[in-house]
PDB file of C-alpha atoms and ligand atoms in Angstrom:
ATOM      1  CA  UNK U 118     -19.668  56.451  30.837  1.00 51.00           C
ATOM      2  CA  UNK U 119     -20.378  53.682  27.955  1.00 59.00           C
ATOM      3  CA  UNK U 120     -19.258  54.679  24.593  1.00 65.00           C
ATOM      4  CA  UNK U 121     -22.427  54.079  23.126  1.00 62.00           C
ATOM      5  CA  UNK U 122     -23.792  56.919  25.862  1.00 62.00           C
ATOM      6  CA  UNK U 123     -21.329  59.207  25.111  1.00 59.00           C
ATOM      7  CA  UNK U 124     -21.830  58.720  21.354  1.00 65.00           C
ATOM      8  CA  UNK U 125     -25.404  59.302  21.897  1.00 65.00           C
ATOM      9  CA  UNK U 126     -24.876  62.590  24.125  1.00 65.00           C
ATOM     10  CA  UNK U 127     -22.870  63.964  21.165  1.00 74.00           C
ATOM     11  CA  UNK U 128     -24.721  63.751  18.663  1.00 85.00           C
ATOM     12  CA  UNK U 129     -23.730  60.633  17.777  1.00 90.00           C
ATOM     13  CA  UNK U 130     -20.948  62.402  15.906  1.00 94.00           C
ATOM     14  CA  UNK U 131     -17.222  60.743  16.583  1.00 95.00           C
ATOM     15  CA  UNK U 132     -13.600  61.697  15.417  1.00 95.00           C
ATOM     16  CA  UNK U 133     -13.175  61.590  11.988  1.00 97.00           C
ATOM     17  CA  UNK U 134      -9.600  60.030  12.929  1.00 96.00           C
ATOM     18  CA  UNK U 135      -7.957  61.488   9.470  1.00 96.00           C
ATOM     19  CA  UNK U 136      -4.658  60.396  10.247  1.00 96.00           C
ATOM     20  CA  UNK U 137      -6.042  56.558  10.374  1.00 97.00           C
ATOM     21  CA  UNK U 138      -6.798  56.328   6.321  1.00 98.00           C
ATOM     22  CA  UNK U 139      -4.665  53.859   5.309  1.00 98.00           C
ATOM     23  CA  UNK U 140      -2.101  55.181   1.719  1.00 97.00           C
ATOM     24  CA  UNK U 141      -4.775  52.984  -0.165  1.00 97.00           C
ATOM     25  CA  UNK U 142      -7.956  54.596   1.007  1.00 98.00           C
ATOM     26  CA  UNK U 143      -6.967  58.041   0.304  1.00 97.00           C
ATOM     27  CA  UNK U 144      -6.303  56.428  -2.960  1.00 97.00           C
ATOM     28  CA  UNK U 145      -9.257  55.387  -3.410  1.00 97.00           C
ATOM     29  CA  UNK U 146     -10.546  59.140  -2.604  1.00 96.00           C
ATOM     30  CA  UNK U 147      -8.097  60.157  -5.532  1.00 96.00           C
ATOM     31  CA  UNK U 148      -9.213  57.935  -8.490  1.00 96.00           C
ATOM     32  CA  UNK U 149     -13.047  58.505  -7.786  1.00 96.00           C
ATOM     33  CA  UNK U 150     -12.688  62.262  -7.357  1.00 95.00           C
ATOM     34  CA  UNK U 151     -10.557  62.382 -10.782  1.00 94.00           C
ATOM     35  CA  UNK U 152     -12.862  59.746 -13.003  1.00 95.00           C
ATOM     36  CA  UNK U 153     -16.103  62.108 -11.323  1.00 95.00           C
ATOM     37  CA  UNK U 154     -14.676  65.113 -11.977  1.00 94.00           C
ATOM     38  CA  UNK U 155     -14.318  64.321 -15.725  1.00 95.00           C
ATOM     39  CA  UNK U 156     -17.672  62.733 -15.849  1.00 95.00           C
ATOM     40  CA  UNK U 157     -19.011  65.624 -14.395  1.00 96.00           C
ATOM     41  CA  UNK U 158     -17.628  68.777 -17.139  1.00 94.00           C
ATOM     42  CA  UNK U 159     -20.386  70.296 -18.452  1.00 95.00           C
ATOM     43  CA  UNK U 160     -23.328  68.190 -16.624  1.00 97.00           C
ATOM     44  CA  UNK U 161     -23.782  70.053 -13.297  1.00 97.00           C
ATOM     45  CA  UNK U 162     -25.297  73.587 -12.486  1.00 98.00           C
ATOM     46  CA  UNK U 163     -22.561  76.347 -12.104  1.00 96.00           C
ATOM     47  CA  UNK U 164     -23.284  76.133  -8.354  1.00 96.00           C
ATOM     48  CA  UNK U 165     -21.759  72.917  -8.052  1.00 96.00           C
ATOM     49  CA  UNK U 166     -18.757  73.846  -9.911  1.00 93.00           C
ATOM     50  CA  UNK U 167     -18.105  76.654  -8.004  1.00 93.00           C
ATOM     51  CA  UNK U 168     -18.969  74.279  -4.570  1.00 94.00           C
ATOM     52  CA  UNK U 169     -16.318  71.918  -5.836  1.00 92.00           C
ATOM     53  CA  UNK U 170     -13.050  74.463  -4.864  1.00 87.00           C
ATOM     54  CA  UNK U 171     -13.718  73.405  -1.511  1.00 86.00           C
ATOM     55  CA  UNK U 172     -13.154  70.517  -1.857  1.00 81.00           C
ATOM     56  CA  UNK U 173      -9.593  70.796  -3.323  1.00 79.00           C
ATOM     57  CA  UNK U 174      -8.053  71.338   0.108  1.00 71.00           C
ATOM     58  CA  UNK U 175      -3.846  71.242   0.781  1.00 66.00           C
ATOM     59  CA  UNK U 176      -3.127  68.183  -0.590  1.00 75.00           C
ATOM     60  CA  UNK U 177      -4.749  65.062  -2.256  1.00 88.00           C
ATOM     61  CA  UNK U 178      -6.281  62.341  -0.342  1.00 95.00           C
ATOM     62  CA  UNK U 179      -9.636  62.031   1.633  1.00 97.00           C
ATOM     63  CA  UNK U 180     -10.406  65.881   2.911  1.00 96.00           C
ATOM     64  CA  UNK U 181      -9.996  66.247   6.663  1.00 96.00           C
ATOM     65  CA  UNK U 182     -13.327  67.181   8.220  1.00 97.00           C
ATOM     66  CA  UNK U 183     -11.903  70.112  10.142  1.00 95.00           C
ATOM     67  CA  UNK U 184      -9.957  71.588   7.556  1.00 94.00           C
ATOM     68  CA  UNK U 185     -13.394  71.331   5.350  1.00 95.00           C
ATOM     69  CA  UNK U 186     -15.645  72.928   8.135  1.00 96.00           C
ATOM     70  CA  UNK U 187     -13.346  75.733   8.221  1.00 95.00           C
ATOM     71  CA  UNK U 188     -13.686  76.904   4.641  1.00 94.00           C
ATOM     72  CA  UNK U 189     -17.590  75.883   4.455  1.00 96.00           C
ATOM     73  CA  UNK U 190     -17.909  78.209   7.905  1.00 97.00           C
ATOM     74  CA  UNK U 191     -16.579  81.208   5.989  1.00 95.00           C
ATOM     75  CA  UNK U 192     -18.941  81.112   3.225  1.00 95.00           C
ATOM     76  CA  UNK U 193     -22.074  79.841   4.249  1.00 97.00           C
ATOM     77  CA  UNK U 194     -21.685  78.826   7.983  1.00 98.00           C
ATOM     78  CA  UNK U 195     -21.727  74.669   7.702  1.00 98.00           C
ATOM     79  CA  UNK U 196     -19.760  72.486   9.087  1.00 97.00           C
ATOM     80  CA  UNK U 197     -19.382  68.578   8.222  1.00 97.00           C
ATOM     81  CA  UNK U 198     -19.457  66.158  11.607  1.00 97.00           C
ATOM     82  CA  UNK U 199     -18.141  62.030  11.459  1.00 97.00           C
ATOM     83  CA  UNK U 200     -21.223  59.771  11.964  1.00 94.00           C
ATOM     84  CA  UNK U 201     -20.882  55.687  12.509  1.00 88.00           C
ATOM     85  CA  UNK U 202     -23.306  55.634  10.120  1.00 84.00           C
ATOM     86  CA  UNK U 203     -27.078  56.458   9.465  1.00 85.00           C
ATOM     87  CA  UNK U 204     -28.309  58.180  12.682  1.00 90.00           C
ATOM     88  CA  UNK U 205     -31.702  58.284  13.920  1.00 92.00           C
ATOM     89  CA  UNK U 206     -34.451  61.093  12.319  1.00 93.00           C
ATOM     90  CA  UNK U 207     -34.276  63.390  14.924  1.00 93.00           C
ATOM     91  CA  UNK U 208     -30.585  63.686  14.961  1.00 95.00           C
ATOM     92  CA  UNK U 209     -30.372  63.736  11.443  1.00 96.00           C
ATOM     93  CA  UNK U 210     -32.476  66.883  11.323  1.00 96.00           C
ATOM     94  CA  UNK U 211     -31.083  68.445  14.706  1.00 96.00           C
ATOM     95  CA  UNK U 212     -27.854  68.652  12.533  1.00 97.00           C
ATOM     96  CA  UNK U 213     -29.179  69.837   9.631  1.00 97.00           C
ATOM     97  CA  UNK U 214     -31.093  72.739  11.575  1.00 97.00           C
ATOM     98  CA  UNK U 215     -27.716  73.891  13.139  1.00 97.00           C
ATOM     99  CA  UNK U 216     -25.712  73.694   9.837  1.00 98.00           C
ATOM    100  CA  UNK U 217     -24.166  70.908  10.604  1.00 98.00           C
ATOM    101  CA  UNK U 218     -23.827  68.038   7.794  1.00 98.00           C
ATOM    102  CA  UNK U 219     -23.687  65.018   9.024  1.00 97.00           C
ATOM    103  CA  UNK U 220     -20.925  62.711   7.116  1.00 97.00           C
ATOM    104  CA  UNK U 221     -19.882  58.985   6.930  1.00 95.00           C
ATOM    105  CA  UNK U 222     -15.721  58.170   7.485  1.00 96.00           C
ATOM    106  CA  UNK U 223     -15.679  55.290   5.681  1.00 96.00           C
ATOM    107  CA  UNK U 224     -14.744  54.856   2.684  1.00 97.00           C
ATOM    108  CA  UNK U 225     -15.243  52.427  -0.501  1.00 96.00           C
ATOM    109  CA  UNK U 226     -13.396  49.078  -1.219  1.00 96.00           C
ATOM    110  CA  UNK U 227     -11.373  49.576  -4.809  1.00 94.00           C
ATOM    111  CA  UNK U 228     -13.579  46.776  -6.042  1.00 93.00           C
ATOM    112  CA  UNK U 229     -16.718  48.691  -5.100  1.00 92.00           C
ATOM    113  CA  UNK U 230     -16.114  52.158  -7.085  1.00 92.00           C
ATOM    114  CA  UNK U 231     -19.327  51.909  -9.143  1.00 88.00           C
ATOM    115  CA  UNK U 232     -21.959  50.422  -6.243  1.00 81.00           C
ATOM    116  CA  UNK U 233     -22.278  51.049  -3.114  1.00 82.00           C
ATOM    117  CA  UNK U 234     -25.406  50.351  -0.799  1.00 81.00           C
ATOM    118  CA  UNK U 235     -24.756  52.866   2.090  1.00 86.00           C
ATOM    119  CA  UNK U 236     -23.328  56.247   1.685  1.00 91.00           C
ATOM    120  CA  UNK U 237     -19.141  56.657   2.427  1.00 95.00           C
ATOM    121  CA  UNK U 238     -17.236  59.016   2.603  1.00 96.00           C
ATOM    122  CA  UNK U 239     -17.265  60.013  -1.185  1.00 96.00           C
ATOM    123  CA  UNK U 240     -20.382  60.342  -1.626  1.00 96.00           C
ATOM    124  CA  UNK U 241     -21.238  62.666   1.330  1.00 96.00           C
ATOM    125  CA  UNK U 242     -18.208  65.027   0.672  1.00 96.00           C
ATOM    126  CA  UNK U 243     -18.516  65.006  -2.986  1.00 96.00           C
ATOM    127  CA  UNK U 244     -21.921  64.567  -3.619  1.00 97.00           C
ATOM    128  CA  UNK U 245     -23.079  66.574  -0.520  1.00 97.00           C
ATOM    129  CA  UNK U 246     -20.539  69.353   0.326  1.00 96.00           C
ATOM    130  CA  UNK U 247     -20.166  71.659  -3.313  1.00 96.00           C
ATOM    131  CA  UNK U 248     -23.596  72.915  -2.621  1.00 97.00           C
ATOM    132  CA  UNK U 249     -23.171  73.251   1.115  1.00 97.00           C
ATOM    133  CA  UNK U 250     -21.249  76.629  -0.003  1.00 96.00           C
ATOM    134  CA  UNK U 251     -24.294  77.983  -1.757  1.00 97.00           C
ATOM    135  CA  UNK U 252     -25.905  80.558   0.017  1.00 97.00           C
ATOM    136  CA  UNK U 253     -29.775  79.421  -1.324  1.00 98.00           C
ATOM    137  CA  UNK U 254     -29.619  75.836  -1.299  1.00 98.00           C
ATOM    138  CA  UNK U 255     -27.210  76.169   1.998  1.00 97.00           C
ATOM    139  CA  UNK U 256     -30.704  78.019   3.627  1.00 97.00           C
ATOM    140  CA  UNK U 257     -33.106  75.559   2.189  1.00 98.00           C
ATOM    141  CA  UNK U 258     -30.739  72.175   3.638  1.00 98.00           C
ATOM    142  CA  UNK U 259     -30.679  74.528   7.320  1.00 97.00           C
ATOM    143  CA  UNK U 260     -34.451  74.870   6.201  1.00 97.00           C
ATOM    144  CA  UNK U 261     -34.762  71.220   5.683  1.00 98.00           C
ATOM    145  CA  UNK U 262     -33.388  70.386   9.111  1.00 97.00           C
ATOM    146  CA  UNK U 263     -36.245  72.419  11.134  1.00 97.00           C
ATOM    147  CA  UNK U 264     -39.020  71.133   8.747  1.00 97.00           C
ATOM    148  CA  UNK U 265     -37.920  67.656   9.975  1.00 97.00           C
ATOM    149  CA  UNK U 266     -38.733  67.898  13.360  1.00 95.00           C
ATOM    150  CA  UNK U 267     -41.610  69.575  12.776  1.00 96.00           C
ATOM    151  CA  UNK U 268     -43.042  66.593  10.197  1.00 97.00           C
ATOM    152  CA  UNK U 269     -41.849  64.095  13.042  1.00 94.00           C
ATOM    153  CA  UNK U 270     -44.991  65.832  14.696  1.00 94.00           C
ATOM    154  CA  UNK U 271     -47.294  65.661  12.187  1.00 95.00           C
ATOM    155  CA  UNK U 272     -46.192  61.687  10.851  1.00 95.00           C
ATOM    156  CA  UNK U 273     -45.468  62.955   8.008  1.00 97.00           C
ATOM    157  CA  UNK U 274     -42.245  62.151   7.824  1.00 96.00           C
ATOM    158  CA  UNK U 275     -42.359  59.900   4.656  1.00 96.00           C
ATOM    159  CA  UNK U 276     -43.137  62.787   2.709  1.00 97.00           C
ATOM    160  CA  UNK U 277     -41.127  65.030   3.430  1.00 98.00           C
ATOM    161  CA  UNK U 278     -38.211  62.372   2.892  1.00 97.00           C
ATOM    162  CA  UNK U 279     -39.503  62.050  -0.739  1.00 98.00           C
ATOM    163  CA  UNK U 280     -38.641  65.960  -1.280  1.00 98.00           C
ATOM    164  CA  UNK U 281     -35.253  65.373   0.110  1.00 98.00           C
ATOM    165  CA  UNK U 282     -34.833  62.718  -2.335  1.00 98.00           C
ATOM    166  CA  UNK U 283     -35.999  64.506  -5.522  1.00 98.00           C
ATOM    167  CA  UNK U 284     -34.202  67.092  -4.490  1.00 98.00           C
ATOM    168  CA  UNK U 285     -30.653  67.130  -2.328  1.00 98.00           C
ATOM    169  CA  UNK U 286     -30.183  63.526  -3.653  1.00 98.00           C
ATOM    170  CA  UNK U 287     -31.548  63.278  -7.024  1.00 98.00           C
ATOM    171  CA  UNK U 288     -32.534  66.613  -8.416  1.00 98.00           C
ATOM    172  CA  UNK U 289     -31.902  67.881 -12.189  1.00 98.00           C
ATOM    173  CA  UNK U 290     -32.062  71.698 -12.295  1.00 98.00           C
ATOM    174  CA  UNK U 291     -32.618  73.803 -15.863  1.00 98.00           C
ATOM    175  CA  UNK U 292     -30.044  76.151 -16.537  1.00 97.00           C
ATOM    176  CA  UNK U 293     -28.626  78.012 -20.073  1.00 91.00           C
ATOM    177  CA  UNK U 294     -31.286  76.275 -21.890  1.00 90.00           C
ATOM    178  CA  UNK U 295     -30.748  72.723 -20.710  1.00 96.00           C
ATOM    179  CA  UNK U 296     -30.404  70.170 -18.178  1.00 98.00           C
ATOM    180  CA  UNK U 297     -27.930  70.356 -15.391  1.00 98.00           C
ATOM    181  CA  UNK U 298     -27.331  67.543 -12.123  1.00 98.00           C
ATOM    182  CA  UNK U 299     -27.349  69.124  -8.624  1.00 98.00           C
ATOM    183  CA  UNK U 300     -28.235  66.297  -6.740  1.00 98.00           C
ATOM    184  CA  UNK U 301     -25.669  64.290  -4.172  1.00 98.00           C
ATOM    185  CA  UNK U 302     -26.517  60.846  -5.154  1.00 97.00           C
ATOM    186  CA  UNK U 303     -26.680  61.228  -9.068  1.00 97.00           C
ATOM    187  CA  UNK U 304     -23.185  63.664  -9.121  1.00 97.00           C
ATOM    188  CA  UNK U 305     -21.700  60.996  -6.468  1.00 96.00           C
ATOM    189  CA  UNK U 306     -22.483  57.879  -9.270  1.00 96.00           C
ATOM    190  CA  UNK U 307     -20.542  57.787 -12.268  1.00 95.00           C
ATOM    191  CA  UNK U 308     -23.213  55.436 -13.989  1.00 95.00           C
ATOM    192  CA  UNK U 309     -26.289  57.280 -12.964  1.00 96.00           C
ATOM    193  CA  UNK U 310     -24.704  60.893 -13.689  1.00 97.00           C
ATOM    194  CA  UNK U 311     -24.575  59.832 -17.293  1.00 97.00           C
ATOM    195  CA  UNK U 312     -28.326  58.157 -16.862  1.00 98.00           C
ATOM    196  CA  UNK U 313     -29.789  60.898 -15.259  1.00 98.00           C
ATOM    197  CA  UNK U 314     -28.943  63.416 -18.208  1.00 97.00           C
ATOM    198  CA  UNK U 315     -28.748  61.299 -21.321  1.00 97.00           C
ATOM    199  CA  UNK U 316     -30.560  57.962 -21.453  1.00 98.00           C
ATOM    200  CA  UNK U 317     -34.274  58.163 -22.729  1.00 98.00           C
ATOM    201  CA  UNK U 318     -35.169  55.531 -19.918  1.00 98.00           C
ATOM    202  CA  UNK U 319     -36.520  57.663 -17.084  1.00 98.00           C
ATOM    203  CA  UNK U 320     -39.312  60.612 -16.851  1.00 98.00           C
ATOM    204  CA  UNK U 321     -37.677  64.470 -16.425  1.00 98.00           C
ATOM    205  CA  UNK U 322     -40.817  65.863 -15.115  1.00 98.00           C
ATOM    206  CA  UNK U 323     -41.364  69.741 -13.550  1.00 98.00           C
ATOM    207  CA  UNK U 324     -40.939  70.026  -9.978  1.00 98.00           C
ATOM    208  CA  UNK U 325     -44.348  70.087  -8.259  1.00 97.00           C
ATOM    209  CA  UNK U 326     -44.379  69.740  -4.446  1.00 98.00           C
ATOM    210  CA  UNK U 327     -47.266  67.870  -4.137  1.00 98.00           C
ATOM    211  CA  UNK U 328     -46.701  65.659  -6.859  1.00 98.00           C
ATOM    212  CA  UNK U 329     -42.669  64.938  -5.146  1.00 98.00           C
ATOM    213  CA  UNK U 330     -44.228  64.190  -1.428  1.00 98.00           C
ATOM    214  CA  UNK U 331     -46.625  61.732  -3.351  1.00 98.00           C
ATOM    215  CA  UNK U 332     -44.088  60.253  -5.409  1.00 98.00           C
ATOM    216  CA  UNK U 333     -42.290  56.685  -3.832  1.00 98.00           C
ATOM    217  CA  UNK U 334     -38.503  56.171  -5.164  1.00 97.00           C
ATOM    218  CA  UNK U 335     -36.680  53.243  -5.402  1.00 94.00           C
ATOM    219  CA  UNK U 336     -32.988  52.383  -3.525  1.00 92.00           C
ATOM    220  CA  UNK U 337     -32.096  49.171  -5.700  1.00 89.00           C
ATOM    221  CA  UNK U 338     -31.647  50.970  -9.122  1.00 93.00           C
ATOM    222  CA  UNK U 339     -31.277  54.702 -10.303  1.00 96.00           C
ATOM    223  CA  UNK U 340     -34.468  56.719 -10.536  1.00 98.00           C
ATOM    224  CA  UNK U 341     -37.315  56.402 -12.704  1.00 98.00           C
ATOM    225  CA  UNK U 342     -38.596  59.852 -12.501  1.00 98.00           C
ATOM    226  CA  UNK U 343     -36.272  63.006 -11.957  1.00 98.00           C
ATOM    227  CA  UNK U 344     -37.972  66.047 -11.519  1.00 98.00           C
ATOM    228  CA  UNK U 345     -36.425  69.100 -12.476  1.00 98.00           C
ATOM    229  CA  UNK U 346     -36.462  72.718 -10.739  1.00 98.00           C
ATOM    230  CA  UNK U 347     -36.141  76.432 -12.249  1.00 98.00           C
ATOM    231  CA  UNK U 348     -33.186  78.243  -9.924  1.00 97.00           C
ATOM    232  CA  UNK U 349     -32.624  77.264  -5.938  1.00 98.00           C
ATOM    233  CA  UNK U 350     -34.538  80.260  -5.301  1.00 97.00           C
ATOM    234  CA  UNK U 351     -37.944  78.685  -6.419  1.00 96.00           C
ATOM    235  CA  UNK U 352     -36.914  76.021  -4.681  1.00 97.00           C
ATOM    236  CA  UNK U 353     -36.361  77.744  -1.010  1.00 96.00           C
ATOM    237  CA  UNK U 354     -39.727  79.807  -1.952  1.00 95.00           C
ATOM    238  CA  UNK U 355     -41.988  76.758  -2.372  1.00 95.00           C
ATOM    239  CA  UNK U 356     -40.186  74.668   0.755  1.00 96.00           C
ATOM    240  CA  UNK U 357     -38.254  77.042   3.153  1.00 94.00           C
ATOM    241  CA  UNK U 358     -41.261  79.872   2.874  1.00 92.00           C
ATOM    242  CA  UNK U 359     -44.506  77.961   2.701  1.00 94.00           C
ATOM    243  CA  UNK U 360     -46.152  76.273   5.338  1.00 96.00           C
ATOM    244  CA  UNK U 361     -46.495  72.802   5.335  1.00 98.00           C
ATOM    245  CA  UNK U 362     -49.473  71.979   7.657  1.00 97.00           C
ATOM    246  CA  UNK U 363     -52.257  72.405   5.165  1.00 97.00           C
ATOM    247  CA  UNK U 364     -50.099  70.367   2.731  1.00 97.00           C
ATOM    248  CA  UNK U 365     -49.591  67.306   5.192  1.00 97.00           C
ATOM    249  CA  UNK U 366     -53.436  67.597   6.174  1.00 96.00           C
ATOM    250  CA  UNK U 367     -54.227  67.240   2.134  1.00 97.00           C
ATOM    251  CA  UNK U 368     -51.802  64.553   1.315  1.00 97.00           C
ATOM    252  CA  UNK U 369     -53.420  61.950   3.634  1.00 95.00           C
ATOM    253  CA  UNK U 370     -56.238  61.772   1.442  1.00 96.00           C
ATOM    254  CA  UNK U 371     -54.008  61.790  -1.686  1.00 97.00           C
ATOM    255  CA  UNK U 372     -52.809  58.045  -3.139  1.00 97.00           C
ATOM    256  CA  UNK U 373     -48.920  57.472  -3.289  1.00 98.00           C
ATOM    257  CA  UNK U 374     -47.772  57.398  -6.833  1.00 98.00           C
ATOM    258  CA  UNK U 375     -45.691  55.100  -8.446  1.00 98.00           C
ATOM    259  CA  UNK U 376     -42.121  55.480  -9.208  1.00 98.00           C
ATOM    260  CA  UNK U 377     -42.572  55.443 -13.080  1.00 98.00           C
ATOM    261  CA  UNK U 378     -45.948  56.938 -13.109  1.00 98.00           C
ATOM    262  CA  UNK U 379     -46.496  60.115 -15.560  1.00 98.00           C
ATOM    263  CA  UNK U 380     -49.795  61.839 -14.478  1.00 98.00           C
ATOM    264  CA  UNK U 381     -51.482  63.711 -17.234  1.00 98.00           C
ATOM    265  CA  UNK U 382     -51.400  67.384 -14.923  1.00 97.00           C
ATOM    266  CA  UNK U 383     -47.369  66.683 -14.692  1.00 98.00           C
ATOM    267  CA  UNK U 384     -44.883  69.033 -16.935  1.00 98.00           C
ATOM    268  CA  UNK U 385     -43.022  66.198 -18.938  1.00 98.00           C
ATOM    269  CA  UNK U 386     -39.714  67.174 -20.488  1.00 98.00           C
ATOM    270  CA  UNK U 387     -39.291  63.980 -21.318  1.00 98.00           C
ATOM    271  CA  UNK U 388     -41.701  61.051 -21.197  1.00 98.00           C
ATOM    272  CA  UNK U 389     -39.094  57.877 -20.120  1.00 98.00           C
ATOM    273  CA  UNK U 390     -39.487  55.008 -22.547  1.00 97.00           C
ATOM    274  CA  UNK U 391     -38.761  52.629 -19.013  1.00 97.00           C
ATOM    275  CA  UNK U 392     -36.273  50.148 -20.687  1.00 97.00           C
ATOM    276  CA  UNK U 393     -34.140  49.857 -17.734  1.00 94.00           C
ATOM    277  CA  UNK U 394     -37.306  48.866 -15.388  1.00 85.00           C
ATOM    278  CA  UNK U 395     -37.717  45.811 -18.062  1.00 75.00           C
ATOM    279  CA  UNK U 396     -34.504  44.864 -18.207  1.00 68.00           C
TER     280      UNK U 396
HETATM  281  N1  LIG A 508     -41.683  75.008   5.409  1.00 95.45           N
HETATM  282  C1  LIG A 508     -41.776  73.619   5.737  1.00 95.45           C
HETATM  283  C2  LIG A 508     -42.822  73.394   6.880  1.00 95.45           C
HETATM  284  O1  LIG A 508     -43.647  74.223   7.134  1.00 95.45           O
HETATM  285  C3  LIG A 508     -40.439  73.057   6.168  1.00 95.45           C
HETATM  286  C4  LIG A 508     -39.451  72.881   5.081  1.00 95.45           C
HETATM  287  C5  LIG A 508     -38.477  73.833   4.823  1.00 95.45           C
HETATM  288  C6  LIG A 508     -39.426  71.762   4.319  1.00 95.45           C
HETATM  289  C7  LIG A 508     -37.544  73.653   3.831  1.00 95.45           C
HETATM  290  C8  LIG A 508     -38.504  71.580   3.337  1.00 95.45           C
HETATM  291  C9  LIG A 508     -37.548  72.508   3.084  1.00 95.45           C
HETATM  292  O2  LIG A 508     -42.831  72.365   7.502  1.00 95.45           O
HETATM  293 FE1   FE A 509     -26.671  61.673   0.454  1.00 95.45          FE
END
């Protein structure tokens, strides 16, 4: 059998081959986790904080996947799989509907510790995993997964990718009075988790389904518009437990909306004053 078949019959998951990470990469792992970490005190929702004790496995270093999965399947169930890199739709969700996060091996160049264009291994595992041990948002990603395939049916799959953007990737989250990061890509960043909070630049505007699925995001430069949920419990309640169909149906006829737009039905928390864009 062809490697590229057997790949492809597995998933397209493949050994995370821990024991190949050269003394340099895991040092890599080691100086972003420690600058993050400090970055991070006092920015993210409790959740995350509490996620982030998985993550502090036997010794220092890149986690090994299977030593991971085993403390994530005692809480919540998940597991974290080795991917070549992105992986087509289908399998993406397949995962994600058997609680199974799908994670990249590779990891950053030292010169590269602020940018990167695809996800590694840090930003999966850091980013991704912390939450993966919350019971709520651990339904609504399993949730996620089987909402996936089901969009793939009604082509409305670049919708629903918007809500996993806001959201898992880039959502802000109230909590004791003020804002708090939960998502993967903005904890992952140490630029944009300072950006995200603090700058005046971009909107913090109310969750509001409709107005996420309409919303188009940008993948050169951090976000313009962060929208900001109540508890993952609202969350799961207006994703996991409503039915999408009638939604789908009403945002064909519904214009996209641009990245930086404010709307005057939104919630603003803040209004963003945009300097970054015009830079
Ligand atoms: N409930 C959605 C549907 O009917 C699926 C979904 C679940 C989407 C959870 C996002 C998060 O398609
Ligand atoms: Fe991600």
């Amino acid at each position: 059998m062809c490697n590229y078949f057997r790949v492809k019959m597995s998933g397209w998951t493949i050994p995370q081959d821990w024991e190949r990470y050269s003394a340099e990469e895991h040092a890599v792992w080691d100086t972003l986790f420690a600058r993050q970490s400090r970055m991070l005190e006092g920015r993210t929702t409790q959740a995350f904080l509490r996620g982030m004790d998985v993550l502090r496995l036997s010794r220092p270093g890149i986690p090994n996947f299977a030593e991971l999965s085993e403390r994530l399947m005692e809480l919540t169930g998940w597991q974290v799989v080795a991917v070549p890199g992105l992986v087509p739709d289908e399998v993406f969700f397949e995962h994600l509907a058997n609680r199974r996060f799908v994670a990249g091996r590779f990891i950053r160049k030292p010169e590269q510790l602020d940018y990167l264009q695809e996800p590694d291994v840090f930003h999966d595992l850091f980013g991704h995993v912390p939450l993966l041990s919350d019971p709520v948002f651990a339904d609504y990603m399993q949730a996620y997964g089987k909402g996936g395939l089901r969009a793939v049916k009604f082509g409305a799959l670049e919708k629903l990718a918007r809500l996993y953007w806001y959201t898992v990737e880039f959502g802000l989250i109230r909590e004791s009075g003020g804002l708090k990061l939960y998502g993967a890509g903005i904890v992952s960043s140490f630029g944009e988790s300072l950006f995200a909070l603090d700058d005046p630049s971009p909107n913090r505007i109310v969750f509001n389904l409709e107005r996420v699925m309409r919303t188009r995001y940008r993948i050169d430069d951090y976000q313009q518009s962060y929208f900001v949920i109540d508890d993952f419990e609202d969350l799961r309640h207006q994703t996991a437990d409503t039915d999408f169909a009638p939604l789908y149906l009403r945002l064909e006829m519904l214009d996209d909306i641009a990245p930086d737009a404010v709307l005057p039905e939104d919630v603003l928390i803040h209004r963003g004053n945009q300097a970054r864009a015009k830079d």
